[in-house]
Short mmCIF file of C-alpha atoms and ligand atoms in Angstrom, two decimals:
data_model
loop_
_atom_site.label_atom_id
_atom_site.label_comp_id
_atom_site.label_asym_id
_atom_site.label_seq_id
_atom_site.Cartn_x
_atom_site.Cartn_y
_atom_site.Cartn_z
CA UNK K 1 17.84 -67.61 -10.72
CA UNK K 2 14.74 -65.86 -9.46
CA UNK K 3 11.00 -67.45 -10.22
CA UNK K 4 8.18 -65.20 -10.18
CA UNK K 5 5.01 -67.50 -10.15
CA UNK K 6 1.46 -66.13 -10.41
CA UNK K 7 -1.03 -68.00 -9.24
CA UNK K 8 -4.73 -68.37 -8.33
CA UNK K 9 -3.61 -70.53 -5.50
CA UNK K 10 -0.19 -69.69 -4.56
CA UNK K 11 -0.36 -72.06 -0.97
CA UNK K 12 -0.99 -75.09 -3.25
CA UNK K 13 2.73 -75.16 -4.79
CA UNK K 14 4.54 -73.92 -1.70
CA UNK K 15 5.39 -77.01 -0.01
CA UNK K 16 7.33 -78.66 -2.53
CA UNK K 17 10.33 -75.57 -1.83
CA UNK K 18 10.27 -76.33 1.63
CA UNK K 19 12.04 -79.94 1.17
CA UNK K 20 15.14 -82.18 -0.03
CA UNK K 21 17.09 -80.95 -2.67
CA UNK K 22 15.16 -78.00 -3.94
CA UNK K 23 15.27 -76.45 -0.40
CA UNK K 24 18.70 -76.78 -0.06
CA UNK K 25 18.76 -74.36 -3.46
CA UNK K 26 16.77 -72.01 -1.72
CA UNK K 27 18.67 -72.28 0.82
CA UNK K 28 21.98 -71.88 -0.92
CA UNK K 29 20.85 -69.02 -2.91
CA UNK K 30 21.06 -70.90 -6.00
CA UNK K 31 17.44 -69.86 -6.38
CA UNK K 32 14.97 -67.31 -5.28
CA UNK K 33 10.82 -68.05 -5.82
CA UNK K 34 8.11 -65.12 -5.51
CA UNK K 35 4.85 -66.30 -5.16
CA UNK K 36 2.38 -63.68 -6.35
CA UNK K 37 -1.49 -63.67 -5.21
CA UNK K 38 -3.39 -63.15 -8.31
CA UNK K 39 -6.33 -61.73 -6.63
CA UNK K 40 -4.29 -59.31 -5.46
CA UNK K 41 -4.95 -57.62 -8.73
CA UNK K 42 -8.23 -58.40 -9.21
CA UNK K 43 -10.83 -56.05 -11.18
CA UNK K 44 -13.16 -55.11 -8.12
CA UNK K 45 -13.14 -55.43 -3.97
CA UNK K 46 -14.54 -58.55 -4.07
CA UNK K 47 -11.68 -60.30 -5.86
CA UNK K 48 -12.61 -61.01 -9.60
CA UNK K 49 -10.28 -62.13 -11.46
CA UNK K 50 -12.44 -64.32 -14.13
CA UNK K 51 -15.61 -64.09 -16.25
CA UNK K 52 -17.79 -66.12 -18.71
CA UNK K 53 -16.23 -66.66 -21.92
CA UNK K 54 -17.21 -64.56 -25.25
CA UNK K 55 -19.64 -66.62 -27.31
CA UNK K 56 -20.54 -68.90 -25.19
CA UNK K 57 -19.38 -72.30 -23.47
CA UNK K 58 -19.29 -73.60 -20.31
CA UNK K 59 -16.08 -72.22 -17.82
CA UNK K 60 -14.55 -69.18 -16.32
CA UNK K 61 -11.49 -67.15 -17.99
CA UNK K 62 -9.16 -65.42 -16.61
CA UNK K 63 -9.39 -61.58 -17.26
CA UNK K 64 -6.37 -60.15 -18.82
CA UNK K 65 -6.74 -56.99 -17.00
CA UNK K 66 -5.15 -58.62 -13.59
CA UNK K 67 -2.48 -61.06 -15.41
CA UNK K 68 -0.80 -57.62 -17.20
CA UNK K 69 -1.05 -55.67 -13.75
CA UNK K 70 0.85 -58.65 -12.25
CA UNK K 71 2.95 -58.94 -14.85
CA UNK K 72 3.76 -55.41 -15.46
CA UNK K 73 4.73 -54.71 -11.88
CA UNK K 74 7.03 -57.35 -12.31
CA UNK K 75 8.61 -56.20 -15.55
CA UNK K 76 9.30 -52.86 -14.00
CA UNK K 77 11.42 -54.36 -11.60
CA UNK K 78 13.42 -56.52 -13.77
CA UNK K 79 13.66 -58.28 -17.35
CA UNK K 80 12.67 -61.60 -17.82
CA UNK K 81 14.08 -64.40 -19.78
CA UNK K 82 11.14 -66.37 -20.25
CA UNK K 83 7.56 -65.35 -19.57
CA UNK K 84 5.62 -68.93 -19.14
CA UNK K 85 2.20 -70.11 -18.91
CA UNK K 86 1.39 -73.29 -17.79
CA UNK K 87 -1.10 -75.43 -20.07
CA UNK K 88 -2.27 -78.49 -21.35
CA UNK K 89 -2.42 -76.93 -25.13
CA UNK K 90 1.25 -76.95 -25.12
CA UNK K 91 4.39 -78.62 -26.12
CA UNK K 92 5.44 -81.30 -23.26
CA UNK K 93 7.91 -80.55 -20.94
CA UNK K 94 10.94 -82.56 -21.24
CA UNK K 95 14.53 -83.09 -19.69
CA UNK K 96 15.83 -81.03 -22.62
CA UNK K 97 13.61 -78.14 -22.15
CA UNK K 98 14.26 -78.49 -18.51
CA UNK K 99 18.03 -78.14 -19.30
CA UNK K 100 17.76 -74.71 -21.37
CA UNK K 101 15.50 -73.19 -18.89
CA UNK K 102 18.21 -73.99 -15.76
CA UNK K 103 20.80 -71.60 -17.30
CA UNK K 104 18.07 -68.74 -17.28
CA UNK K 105 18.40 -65.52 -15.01
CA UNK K 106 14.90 -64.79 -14.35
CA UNK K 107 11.67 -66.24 -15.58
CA UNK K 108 7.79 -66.02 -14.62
CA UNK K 109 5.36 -68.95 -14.50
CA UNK K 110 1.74 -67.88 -14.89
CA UNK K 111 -0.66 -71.01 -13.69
CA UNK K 112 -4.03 -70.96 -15.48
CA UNK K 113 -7.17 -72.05 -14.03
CA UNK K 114 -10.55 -72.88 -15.20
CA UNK K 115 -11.14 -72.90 -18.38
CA UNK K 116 -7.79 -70.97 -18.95
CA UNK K 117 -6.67 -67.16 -19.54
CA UNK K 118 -7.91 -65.01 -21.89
CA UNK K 119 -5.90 -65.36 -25.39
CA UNK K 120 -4.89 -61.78 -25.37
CA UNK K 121 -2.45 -62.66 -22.35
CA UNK K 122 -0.97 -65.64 -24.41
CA UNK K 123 -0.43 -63.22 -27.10
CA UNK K 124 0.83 -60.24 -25.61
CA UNK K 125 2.86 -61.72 -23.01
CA UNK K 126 3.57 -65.35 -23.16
CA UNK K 127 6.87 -66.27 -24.30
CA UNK K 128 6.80 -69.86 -23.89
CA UNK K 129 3.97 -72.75 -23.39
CA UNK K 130 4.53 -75.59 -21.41
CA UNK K 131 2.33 -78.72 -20.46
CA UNK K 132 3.35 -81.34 -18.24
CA UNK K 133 1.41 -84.43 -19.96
CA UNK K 134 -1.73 -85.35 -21.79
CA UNK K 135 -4.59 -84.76 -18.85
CA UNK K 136 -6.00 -81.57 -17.38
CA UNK K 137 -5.69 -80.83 -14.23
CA UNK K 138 -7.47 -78.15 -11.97
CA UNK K 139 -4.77 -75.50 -12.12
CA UNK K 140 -1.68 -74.90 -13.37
CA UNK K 141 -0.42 -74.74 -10.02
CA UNK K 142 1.16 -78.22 -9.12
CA UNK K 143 2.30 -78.31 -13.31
CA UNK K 144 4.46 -75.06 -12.35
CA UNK K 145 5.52 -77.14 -9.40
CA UNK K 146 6.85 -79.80 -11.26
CA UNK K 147 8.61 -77.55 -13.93
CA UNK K 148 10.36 -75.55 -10.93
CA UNK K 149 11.88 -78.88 -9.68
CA UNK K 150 12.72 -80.19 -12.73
CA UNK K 151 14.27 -77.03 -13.71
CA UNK K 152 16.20 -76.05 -10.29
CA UNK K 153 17.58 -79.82 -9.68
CA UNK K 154 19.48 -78.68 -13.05
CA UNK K 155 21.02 -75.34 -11.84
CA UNK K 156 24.50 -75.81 -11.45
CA UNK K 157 25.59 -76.43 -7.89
CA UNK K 158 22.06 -77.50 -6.82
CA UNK K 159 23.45 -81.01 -6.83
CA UNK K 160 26.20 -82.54 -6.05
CA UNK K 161 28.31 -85.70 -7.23
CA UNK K 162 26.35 -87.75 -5.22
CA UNK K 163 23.06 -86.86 -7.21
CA UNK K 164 24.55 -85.86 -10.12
CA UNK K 165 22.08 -85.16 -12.68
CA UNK K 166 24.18 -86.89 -15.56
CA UNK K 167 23.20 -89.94 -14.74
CA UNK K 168 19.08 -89.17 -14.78
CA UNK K 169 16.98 -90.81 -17.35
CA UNK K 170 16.39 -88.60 -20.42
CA UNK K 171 19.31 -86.69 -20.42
CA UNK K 172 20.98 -88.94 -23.10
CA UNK K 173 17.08 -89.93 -24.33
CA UNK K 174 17.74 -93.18 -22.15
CA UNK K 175 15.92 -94.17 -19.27
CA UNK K 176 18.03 -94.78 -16.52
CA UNK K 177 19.43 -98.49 -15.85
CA UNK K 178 18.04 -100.91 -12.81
CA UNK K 179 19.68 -99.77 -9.46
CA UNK K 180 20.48 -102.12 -6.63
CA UNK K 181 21.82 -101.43 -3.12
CA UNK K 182 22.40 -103.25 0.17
CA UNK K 183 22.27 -106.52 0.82
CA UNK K 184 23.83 -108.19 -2.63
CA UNK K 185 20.67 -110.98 -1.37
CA UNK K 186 17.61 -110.86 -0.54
CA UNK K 187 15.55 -113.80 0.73
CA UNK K 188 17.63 -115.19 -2.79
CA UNK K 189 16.74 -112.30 -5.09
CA UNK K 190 20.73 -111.48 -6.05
CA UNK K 191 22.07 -108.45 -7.08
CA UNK K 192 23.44 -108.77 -10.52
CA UNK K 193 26.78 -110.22 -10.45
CA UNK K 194 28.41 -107.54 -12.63
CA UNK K 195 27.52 -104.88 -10.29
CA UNK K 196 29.82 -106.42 -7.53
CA UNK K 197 32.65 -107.19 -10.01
CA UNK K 198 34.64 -104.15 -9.19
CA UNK K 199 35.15 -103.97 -13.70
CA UNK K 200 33.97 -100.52 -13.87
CA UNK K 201 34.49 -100.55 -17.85
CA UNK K 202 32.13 -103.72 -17.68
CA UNK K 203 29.57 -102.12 -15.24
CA UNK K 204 29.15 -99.02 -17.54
CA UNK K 205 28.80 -101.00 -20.68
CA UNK K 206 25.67 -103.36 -18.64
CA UNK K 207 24.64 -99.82 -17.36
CA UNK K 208 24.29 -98.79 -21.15
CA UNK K 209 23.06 -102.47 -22.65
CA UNK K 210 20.51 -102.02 -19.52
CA UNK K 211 19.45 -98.81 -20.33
CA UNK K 212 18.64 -99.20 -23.99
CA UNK K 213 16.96 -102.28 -23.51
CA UNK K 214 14.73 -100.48 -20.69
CA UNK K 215 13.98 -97.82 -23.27
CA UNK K 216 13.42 -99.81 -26.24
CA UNK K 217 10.49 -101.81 -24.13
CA UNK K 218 9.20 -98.86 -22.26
CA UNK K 219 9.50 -95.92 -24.36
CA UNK K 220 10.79 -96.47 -28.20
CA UNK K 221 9.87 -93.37 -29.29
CA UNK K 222 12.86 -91.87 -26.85
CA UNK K 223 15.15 -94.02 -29.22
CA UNK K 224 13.52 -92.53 -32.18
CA UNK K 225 13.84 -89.14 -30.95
CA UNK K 226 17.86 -89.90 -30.80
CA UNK K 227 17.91 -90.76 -34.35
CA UNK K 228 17.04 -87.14 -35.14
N1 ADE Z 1 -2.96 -76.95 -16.36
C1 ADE Z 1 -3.92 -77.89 -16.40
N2 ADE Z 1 -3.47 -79.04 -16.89
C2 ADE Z 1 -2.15 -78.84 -17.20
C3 ADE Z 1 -1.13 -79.64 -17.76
N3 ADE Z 1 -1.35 -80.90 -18.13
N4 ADE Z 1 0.08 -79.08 -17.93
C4 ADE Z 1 0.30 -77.80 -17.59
N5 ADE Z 1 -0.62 -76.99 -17.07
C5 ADE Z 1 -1.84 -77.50 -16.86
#
């Protein structure tokens, strides 16, 4: 997979592919990431890239003009399954988005900033809209961030049995059960019993029983969602 991500502030979402699992994709090839400079293609020599907004408000936009050079000299390189800007006006991300987007050949994240990019952009190139929760934060950069891991964790052969990603919460719309390791006590605080009984029918089903009744306290509407 390669990820082209365009970016106000491409340092800010760099260090988070130089570490644990989703370095070891890089490092594997499993996964290539571009980081473009959006100034880069900015409008004049001194670097703009944003201006007031049309009728008034408070907030910078990002022009369009330096979004479709970016974009274009990307496209004329290579097709791209998914074209996606990062926003909080968007559907949420989840594991099952997450999921489609691993099996994709080549995608671009554009990360907003201010008070967002020009709607002509959204229209003309977006293919997809993703926000990572209900708040707003500075920049799109560190949502992009959090897609890319979610999404390269996923690519097969990024993990292995060990870390399987079968087992994660929300891939069944479960959160995942309570995990215990080394020592089976501590200062009396005991592992539960079933864990250490070696019955690995009867472990699964207190995995499930756990899991569900984790969910149902935490986050019903995941249960709900598994009705549909
Ligand atoms: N940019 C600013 N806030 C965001 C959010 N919650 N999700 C995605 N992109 C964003």
């Amino acid at each position: 997979m390669q990820i082209d991500i365009i970016a106000v502030h491409p340092e800010l979402i760099k260090s988070p592919f130089e570490y644990s699992i989703i370095k070891r994709a890089v490092d594997k090839n499993l996964v290539e990431v571009h980081f473009h400079d959006l100034r880069k293609y900015a409008v004049n020599k001194y670097g703009k890239i944003d201006d007031y907004q049309f009728g008034g408000g408070a907030g910078m936009v990002l022009m369009i003009e330096p979004v479709d050079k970016c974009i274009s000299e990307l496209q004329s390189q290579r097709s791209y399954d998914e074209i996606i800007y990062m926003t909080p006006d968007a559907p949420t991300l989840d594991q099952s988005m997450a999921n489609q987007l691993s099996s994709a050949e080549n995608i671009i994240i554009l990360t907003g900033h201010y008070k967002g990019v020009d709607q002509r952009v959204r229209d003309k190139f977006i293919t997809r809209e993703i926000s990572i929760g209900d708040y707003v934060l500075s920049g799109g950069e560190l949502a992009a961030a959090v897609l890319c891991d979610a999404v390269i964790r996923l690519i097969p052969g990024v993990l292995g049995d060990e870390t399987s990603a079968l087992t994660d919460s929300f891939q069944d719309n479960l959160l995942a059960p309570p995990v215990y390791t080394r020592p089976s006590d501590y200062q009396g605080m005991k592992v539960p019993d079933i864990l250490l009984s070696g019955n690995f029918k009867k472990i699964d089903d207190w995995r499930y029983e756990q899991a569900v009744k984790r969910t149902s306290e935490i986050r019903p509407d995941l249960l709900k969602k598994e009705d549909n």
